[in-house]
PDB file of C-alpha atoms in Angstrom:
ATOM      1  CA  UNK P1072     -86.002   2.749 -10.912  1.00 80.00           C
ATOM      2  CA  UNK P1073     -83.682   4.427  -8.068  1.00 92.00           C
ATOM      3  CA  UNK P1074     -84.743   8.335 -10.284  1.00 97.00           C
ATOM      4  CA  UNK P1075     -88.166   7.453 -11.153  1.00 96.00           C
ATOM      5  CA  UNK P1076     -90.145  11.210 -11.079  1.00 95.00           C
ATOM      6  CA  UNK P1077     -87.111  12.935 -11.444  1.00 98.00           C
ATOM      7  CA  UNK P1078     -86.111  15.063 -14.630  1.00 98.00           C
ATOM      8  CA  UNK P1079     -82.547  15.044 -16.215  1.00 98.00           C
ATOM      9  CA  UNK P1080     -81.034  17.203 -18.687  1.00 98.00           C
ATOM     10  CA  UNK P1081     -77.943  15.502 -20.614  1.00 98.00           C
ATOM     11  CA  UNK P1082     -76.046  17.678 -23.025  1.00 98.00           C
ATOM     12  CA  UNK P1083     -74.940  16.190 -25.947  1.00 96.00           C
ATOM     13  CA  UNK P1084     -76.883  13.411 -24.986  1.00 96.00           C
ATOM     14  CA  UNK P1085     -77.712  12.089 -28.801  1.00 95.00           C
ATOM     15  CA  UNK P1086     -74.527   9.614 -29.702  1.00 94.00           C
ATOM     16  CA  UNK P1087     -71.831   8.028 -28.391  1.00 93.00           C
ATOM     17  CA  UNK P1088     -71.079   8.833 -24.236  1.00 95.00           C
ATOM     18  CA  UNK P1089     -74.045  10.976 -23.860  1.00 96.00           C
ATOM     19  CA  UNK P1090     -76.582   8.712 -25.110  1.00 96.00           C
ATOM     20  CA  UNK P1091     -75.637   5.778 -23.117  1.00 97.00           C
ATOM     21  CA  UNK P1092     -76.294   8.309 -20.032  1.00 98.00           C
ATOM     22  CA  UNK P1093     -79.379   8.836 -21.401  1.00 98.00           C
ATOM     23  CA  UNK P1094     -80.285   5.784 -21.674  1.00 98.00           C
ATOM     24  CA  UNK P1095     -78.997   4.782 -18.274  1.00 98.00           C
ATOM     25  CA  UNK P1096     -81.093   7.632 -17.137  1.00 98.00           C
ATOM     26  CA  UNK P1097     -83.785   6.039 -18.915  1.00 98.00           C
ATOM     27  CA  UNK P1098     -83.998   2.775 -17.525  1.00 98.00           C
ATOM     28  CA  UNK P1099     -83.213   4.345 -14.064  1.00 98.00           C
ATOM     29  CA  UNK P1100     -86.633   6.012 -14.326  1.00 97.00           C
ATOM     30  CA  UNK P1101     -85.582   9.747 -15.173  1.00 98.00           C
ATOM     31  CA  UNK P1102     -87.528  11.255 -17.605  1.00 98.00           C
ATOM     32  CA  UNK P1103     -85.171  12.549 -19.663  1.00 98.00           C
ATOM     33  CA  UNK P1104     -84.360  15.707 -22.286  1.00 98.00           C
ATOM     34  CA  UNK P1105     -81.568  15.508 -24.448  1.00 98.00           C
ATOM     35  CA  UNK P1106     -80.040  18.956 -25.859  1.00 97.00           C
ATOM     36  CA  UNK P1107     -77.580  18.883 -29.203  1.00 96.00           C
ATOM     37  CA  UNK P1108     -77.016  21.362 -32.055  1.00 94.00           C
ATOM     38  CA  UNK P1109     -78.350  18.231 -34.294  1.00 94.00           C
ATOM     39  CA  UNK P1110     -81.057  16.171 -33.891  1.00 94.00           C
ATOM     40  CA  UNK P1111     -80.535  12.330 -33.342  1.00 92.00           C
ATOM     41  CA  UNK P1112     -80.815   9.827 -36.497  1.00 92.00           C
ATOM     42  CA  UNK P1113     -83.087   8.090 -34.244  1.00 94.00           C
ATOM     43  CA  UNK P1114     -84.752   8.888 -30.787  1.00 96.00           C
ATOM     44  CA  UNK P1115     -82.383   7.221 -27.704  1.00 97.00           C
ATOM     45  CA  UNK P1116     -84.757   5.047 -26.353  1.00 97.00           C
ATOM     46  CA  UNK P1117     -84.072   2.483 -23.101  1.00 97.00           C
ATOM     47  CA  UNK P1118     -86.722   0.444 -20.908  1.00 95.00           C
ATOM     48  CA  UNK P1119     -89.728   1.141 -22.974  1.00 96.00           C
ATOM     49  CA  UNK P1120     -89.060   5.288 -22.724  1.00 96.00           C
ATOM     50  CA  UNK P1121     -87.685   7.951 -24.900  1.00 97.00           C
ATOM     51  CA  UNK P1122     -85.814  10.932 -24.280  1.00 98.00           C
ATOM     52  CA  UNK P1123     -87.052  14.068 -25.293  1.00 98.00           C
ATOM     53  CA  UNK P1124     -85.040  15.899 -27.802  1.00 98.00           C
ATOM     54  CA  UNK P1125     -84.520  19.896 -28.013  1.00 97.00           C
ATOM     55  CA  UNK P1126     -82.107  21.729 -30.327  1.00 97.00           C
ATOM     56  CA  UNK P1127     -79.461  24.027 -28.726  1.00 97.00           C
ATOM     57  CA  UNK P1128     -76.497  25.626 -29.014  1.00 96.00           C
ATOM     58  CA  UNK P1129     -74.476  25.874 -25.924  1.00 96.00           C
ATOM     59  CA  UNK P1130     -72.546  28.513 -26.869  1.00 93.00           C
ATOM     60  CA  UNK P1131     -75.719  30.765 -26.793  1.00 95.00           C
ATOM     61  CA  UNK P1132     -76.172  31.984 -23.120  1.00 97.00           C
ATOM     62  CA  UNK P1133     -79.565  33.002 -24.092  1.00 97.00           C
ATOM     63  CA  UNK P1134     -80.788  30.439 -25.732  1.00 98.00           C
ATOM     64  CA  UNK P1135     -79.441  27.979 -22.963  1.00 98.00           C
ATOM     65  CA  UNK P1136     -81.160  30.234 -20.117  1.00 98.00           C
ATOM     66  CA  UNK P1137     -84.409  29.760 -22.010  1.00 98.00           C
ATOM     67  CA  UNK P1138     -83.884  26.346 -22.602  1.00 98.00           C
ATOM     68  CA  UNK P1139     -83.436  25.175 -19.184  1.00 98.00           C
ATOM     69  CA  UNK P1140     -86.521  27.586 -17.927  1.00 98.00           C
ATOM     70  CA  UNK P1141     -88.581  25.524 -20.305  1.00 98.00           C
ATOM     71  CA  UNK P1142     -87.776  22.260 -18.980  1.00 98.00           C
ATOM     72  CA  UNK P1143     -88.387  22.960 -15.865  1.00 98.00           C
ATOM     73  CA  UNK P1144     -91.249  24.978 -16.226  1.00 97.00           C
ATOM     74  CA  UNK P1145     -92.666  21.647 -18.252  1.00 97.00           C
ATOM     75  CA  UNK P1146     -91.647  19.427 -15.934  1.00 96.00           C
ATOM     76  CA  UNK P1147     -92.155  21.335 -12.479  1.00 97.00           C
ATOM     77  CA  UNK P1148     -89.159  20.524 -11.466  1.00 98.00           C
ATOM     78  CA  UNK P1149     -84.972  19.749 -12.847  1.00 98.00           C
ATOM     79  CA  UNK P1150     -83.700  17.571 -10.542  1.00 98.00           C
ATOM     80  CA  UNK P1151     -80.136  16.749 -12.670  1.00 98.00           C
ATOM     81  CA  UNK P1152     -77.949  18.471 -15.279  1.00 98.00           C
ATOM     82  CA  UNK P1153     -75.169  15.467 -16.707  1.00 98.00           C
ATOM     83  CA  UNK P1154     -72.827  18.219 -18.938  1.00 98.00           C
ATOM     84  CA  UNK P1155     -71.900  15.839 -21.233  1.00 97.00           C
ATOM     85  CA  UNK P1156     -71.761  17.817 -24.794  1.00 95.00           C
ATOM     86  CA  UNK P1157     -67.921  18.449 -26.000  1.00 93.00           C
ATOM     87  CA  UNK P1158     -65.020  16.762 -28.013  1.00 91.00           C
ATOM     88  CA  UNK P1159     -62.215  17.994 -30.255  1.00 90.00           C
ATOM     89  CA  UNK P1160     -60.390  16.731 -33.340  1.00 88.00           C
ATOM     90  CA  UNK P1161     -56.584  15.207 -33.104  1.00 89.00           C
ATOM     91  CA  UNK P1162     -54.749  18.463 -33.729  1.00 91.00           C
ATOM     92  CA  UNK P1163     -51.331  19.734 -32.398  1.00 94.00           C
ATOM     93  CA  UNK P1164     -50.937  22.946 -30.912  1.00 94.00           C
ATOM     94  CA  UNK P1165     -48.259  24.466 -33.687  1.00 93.00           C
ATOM     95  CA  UNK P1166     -51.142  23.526 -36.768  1.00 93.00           C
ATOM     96  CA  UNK P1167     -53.106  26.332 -36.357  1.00 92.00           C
ATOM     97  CA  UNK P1168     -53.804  29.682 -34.073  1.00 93.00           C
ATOM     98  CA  UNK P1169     -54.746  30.097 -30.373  1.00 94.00           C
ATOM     99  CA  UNK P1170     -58.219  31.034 -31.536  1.00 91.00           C
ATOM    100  CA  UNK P1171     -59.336  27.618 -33.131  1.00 93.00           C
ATOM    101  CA  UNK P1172     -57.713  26.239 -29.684  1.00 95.00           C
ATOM    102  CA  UNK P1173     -59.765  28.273 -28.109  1.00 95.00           C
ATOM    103  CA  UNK P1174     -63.169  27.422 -29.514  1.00 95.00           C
ATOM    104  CA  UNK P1175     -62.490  23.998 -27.912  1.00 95.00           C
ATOM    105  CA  UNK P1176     -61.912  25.508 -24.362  1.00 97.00           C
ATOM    106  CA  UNK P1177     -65.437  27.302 -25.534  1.00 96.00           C
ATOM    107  CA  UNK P1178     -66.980  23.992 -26.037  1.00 96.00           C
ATOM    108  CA  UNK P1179     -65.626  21.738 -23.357  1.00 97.00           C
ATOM    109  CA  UNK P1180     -65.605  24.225 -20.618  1.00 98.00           C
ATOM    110  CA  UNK P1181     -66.758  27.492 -21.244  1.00 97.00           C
ATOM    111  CA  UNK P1182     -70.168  25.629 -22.232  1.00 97.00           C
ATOM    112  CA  UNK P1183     -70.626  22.836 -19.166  1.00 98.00           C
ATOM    113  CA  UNK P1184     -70.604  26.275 -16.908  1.00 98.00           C
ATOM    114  CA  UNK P1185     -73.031  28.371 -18.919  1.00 98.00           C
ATOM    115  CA  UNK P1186     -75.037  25.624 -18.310  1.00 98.00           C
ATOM    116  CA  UNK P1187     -74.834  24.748 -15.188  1.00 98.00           C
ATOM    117  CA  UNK P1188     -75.161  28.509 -14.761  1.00 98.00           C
ATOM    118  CA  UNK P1189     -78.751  28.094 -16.598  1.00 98.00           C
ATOM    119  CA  UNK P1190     -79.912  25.309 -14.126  1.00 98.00           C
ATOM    120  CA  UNK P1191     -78.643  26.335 -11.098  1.00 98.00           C
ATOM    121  CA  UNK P1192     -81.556  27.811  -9.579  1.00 98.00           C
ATOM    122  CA  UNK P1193     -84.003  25.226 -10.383  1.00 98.00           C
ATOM    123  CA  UNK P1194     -81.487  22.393  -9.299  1.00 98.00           C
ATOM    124  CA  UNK P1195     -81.215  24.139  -5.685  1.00 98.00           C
ATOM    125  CA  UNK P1196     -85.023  24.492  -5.576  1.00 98.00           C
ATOM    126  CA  UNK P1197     -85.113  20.802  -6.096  1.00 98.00           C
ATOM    127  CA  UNK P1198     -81.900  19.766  -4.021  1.00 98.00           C
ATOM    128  CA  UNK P1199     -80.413  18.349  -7.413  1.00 98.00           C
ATOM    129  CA  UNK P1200     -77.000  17.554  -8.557  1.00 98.00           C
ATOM    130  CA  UNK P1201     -75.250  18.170 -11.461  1.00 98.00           C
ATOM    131  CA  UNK P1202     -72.450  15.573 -13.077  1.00 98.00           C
ATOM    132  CA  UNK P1203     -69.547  16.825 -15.211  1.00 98.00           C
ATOM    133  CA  UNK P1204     -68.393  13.987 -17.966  1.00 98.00           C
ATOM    134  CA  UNK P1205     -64.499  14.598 -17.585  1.00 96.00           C
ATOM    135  CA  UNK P1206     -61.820  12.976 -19.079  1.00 96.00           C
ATOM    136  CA  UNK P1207     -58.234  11.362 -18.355  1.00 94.00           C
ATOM    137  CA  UNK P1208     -57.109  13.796 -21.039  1.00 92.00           C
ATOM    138  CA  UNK P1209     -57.215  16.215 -18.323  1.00 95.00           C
ATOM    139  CA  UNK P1210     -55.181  14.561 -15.797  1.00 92.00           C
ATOM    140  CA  UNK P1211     -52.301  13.472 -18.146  1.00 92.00           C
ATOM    141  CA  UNK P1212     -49.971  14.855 -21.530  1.00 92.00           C
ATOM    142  CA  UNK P1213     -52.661  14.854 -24.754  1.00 92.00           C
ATOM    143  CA  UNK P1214     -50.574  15.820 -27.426  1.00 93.00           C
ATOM    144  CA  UNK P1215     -52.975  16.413 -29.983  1.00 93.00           C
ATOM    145  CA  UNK P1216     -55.536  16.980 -28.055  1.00 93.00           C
ATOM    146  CA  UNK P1217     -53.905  19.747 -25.637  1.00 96.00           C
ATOM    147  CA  UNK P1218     -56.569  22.226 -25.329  1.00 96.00           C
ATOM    148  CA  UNK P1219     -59.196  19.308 -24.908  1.00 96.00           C
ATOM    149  CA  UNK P1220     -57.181  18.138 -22.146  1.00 96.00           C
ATOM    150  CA  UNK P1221     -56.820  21.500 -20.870  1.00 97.00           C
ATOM    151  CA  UNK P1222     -60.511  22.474 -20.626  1.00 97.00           C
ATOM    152  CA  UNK P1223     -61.198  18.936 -19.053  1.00 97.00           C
ATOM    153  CA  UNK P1224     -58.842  19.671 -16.112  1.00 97.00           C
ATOM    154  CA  UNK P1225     -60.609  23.212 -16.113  1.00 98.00           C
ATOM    155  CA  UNK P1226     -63.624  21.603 -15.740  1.00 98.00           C
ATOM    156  CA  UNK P1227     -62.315  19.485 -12.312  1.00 98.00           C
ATOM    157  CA  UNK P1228     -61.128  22.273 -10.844  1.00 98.00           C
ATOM    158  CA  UNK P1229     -64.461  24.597 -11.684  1.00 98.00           C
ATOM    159  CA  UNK P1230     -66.450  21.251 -10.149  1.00 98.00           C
ATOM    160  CA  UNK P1231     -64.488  21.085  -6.917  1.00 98.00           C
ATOM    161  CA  UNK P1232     -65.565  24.867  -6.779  1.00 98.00           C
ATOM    162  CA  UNK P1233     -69.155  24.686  -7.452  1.00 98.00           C
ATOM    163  CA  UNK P1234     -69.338  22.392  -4.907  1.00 98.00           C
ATOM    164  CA  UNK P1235     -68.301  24.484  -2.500  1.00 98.00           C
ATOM    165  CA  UNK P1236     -70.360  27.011  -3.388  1.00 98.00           C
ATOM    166  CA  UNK P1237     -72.943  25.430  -4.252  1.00 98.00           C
ATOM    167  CA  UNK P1238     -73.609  23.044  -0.809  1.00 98.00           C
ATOM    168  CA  UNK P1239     -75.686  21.972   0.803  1.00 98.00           C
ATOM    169  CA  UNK P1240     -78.192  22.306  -2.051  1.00 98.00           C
ATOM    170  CA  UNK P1241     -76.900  21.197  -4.886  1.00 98.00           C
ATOM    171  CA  UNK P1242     -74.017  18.364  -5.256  1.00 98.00           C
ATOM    172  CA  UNK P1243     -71.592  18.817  -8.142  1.00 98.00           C
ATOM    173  CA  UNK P1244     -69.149  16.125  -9.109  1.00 98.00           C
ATOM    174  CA  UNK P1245     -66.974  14.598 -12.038  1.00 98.00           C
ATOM    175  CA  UNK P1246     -66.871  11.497 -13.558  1.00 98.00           C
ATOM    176  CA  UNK P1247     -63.744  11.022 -15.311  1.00 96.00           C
ATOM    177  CA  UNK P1248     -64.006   8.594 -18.203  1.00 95.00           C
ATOM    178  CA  UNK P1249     -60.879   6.687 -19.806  1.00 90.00           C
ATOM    179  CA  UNK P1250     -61.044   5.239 -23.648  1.00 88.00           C
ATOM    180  CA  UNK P1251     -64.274   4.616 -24.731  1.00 88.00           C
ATOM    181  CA  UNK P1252     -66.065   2.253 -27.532  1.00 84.00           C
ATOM    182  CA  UNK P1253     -68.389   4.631 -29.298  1.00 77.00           C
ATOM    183  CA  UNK P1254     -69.903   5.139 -33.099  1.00 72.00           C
ATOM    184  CA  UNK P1255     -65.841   7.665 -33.637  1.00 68.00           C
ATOM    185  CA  UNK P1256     -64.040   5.150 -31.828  1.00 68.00           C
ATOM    186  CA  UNK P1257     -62.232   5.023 -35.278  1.00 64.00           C
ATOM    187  CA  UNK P1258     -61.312   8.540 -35.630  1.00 63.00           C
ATOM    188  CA  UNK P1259     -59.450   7.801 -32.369  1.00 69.00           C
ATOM    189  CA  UNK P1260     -57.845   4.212 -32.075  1.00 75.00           C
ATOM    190  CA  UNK P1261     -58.389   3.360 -36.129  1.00 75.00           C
ATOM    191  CA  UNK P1262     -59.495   0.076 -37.455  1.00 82.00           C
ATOM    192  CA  UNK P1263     -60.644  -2.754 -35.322  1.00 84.00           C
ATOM    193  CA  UNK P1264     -57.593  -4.193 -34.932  1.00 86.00           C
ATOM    194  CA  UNK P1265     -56.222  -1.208 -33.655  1.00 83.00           C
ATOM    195  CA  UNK P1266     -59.153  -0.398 -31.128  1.00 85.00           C
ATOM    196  CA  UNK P1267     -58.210  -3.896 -30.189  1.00 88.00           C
ATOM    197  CA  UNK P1268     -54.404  -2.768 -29.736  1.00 88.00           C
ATOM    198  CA  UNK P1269     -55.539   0.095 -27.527  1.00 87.00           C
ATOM    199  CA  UNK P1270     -57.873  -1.938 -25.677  1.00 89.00           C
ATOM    200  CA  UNK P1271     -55.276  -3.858 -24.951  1.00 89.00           C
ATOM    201  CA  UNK P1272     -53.191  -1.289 -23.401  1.00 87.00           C
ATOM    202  CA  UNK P1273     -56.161  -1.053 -20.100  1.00 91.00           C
ATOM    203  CA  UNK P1274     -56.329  -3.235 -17.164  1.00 91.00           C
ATOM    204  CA  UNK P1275     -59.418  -4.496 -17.431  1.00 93.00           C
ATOM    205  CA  UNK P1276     -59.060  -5.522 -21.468  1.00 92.00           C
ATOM    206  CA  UNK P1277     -60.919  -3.592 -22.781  1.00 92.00           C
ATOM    207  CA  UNK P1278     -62.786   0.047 -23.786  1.00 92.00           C
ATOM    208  CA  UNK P1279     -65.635   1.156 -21.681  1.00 89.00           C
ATOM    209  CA  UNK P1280     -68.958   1.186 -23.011  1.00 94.00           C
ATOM    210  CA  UNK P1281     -71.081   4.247 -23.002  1.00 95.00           C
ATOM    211  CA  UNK P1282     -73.318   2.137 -20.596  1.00 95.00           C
ATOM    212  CA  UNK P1283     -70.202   1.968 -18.100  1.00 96.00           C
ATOM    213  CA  UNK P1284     -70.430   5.486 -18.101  1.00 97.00           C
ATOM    214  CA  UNK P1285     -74.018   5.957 -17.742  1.00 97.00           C
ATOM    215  CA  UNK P1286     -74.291   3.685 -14.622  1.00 97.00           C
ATOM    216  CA  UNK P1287     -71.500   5.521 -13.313  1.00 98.00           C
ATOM    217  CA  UNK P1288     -73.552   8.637 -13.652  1.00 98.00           C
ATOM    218  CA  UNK P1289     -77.055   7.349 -12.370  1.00 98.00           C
ATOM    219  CA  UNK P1290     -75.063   6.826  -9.464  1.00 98.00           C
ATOM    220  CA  UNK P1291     -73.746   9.981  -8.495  1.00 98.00           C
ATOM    221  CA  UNK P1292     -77.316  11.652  -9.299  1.00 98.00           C
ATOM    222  CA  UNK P1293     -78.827   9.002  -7.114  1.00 97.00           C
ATOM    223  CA  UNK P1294     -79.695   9.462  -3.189  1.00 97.00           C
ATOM    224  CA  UNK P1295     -76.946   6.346  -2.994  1.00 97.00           C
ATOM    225  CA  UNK P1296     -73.943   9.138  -3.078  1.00 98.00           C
ATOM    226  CA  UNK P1297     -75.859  11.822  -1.060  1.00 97.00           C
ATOM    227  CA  UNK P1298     -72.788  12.160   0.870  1.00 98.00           C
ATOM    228  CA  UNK P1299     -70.445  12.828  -2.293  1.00 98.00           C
ATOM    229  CA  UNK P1300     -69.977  15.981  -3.651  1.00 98.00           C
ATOM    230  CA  UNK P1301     -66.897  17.514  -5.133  1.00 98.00           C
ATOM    231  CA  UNK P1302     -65.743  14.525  -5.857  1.00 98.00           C
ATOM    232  CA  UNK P1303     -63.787  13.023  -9.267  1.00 98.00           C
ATOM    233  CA  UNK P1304     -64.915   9.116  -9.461  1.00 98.00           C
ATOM    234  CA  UNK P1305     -62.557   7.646 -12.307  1.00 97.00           C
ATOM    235  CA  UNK P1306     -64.138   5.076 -14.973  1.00 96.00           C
ATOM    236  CA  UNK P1307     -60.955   3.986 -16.505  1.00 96.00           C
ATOM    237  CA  UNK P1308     -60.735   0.627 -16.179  1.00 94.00           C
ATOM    238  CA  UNK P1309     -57.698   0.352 -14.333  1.00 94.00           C
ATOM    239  CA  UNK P1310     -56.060   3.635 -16.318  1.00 92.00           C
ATOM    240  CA  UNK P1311     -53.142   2.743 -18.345  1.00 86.00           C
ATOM    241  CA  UNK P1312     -50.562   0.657 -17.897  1.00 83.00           C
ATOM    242  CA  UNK P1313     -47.180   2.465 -17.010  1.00 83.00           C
ATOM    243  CA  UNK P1314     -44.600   2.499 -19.922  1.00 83.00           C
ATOM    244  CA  UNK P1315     -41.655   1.590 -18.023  1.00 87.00           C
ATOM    245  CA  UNK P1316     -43.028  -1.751 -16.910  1.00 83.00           C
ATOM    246  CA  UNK P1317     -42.940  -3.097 -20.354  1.00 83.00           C
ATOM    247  CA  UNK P1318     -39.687  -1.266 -21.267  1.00 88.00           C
ATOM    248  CA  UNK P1319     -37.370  -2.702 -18.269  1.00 89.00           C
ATOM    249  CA  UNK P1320     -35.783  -5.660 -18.301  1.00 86.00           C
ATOM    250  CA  UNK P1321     -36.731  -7.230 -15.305  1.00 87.00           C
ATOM    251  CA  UNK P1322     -39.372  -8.031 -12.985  1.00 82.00           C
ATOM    252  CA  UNK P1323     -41.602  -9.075 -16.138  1.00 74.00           C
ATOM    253  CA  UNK P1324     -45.027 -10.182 -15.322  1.00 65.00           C
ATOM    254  CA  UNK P1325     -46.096 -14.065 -15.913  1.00 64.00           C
ATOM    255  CA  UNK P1326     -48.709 -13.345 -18.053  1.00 56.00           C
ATOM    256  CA  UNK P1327     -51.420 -15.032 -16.132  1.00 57.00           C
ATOM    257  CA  UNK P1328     -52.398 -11.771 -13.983  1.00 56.00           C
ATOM    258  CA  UNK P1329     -50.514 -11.901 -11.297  1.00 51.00           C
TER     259      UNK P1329
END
């Protein structure tokens, strides 16, 4: 119960990545509030507690200002903000115009820092934190996914800055999450057998959970990494494995891991 009395906002936090933060939150103590255009098709729930759910838009700097005033005028205090809420469909950059690539930057960057715009001045009258949910996309080619990708490195690069700015009263960091198992894992990786293919591709054998992400994220919000801000901790499981290894013709593993 390492954030028992403490009050956490996770955006997005209804399906997939964000509710196994919230739910990590959850059974870390937090008493959490959950934010999404659309309501959940059941309350995320962890450890005997339930997240509270509000509707919002985060494209609405208004509506997010009020938002996070309520919270933690309810609460007394907001102690984290975990900008979670984003995503894009598979689409290459020649299928349509710069302006529907553009309403993904809106979402997956453009968003995080009208929120963490919002919170900041109850997070530095609490000494709180705030944790950015990355993505390799942003530290690699994502063809079909470019302007995802894009507005995840963005979102890096605006962390390392907030941090800066930011210190010594509120931390600011990035977790950087590789492939991950959730409720669209399909959309992605397609059938089981080929989320098994993909899975196959990481180190570790397998997707992450949204749990591995979650405990990942209680961490950074915890007093455990009050020394780490401005940091990017990768939850890849080992990343992916380079191309060329499989592709040469020597120097071929044994197959047993070593």
């Amino acid at each position: 119960m390492e954030l028992a009395g403490k009050a956490a906002v996770v955006t997005g936090g209804t399906r997939g990545v964000g509710a196994g933060i919230a739910r990590a939150f959850l059974a870390a103590g937090a008493d959490v509030v959950v934010c999404a255009r659309r309501p959940p098709r059941e309350p995320v729930r962890a450890a005997g507690r339930t997240a509270v759910f509000h509707p919002l838009d985060l494209r609405e700097p208004d509506a997010v200002q009020d938002f996070f005033d309520a919270v933690a005028a309810d609460r007394g205090h907001l102690d984290v903000l975990v900008n979670n809420a984003g995503g894009t469909p598979h689409r290459l950059l020649g299928e349509c115009g710069a302006e529907r690539h553009a309403r993904v930057l809106a979402l997956n960057l453009t968003a995080p820092l009208t929120a963490s715009l919002a919170a900041y001045p109850h997070l530095r009258a609490s000494g709180g934190s705030v944790v950015m949910i990355g993505s390799v996309s942003g530290t690699r080619p994502s063809p079909g996914t470019a302007a995802y990708g894009a507005a995840k490195a963005g979102l890096e690069s605006l962390a390392r800055s907030m941090a800066v700015e930011w210190a010594p009263l509120v931390r600011v960091n990035t977790l950087v999450p590789g492939l991950v198992r959730t409720e669209l894992a399909g959309l992605h990786y397609g059938d089981e057998e080929g989320v098994a293919a993909v899975a196959r591709t990481v180190p570790l054998g397998r997707l992450a959970e949204p749990s591995d992400v979650g405990e990942a994220a209680v961490f950074l919000a915890s007093a455990r990494a009050a020394y780490i801000t401005g940091a990017s901790l990768l939850v890849h499981g080992g990343g992916e494995r380079p191309a060329f290894l499989d592709a040469a013709t020597v120097n071929k593993p044994s197959g047993d891991g070593e």
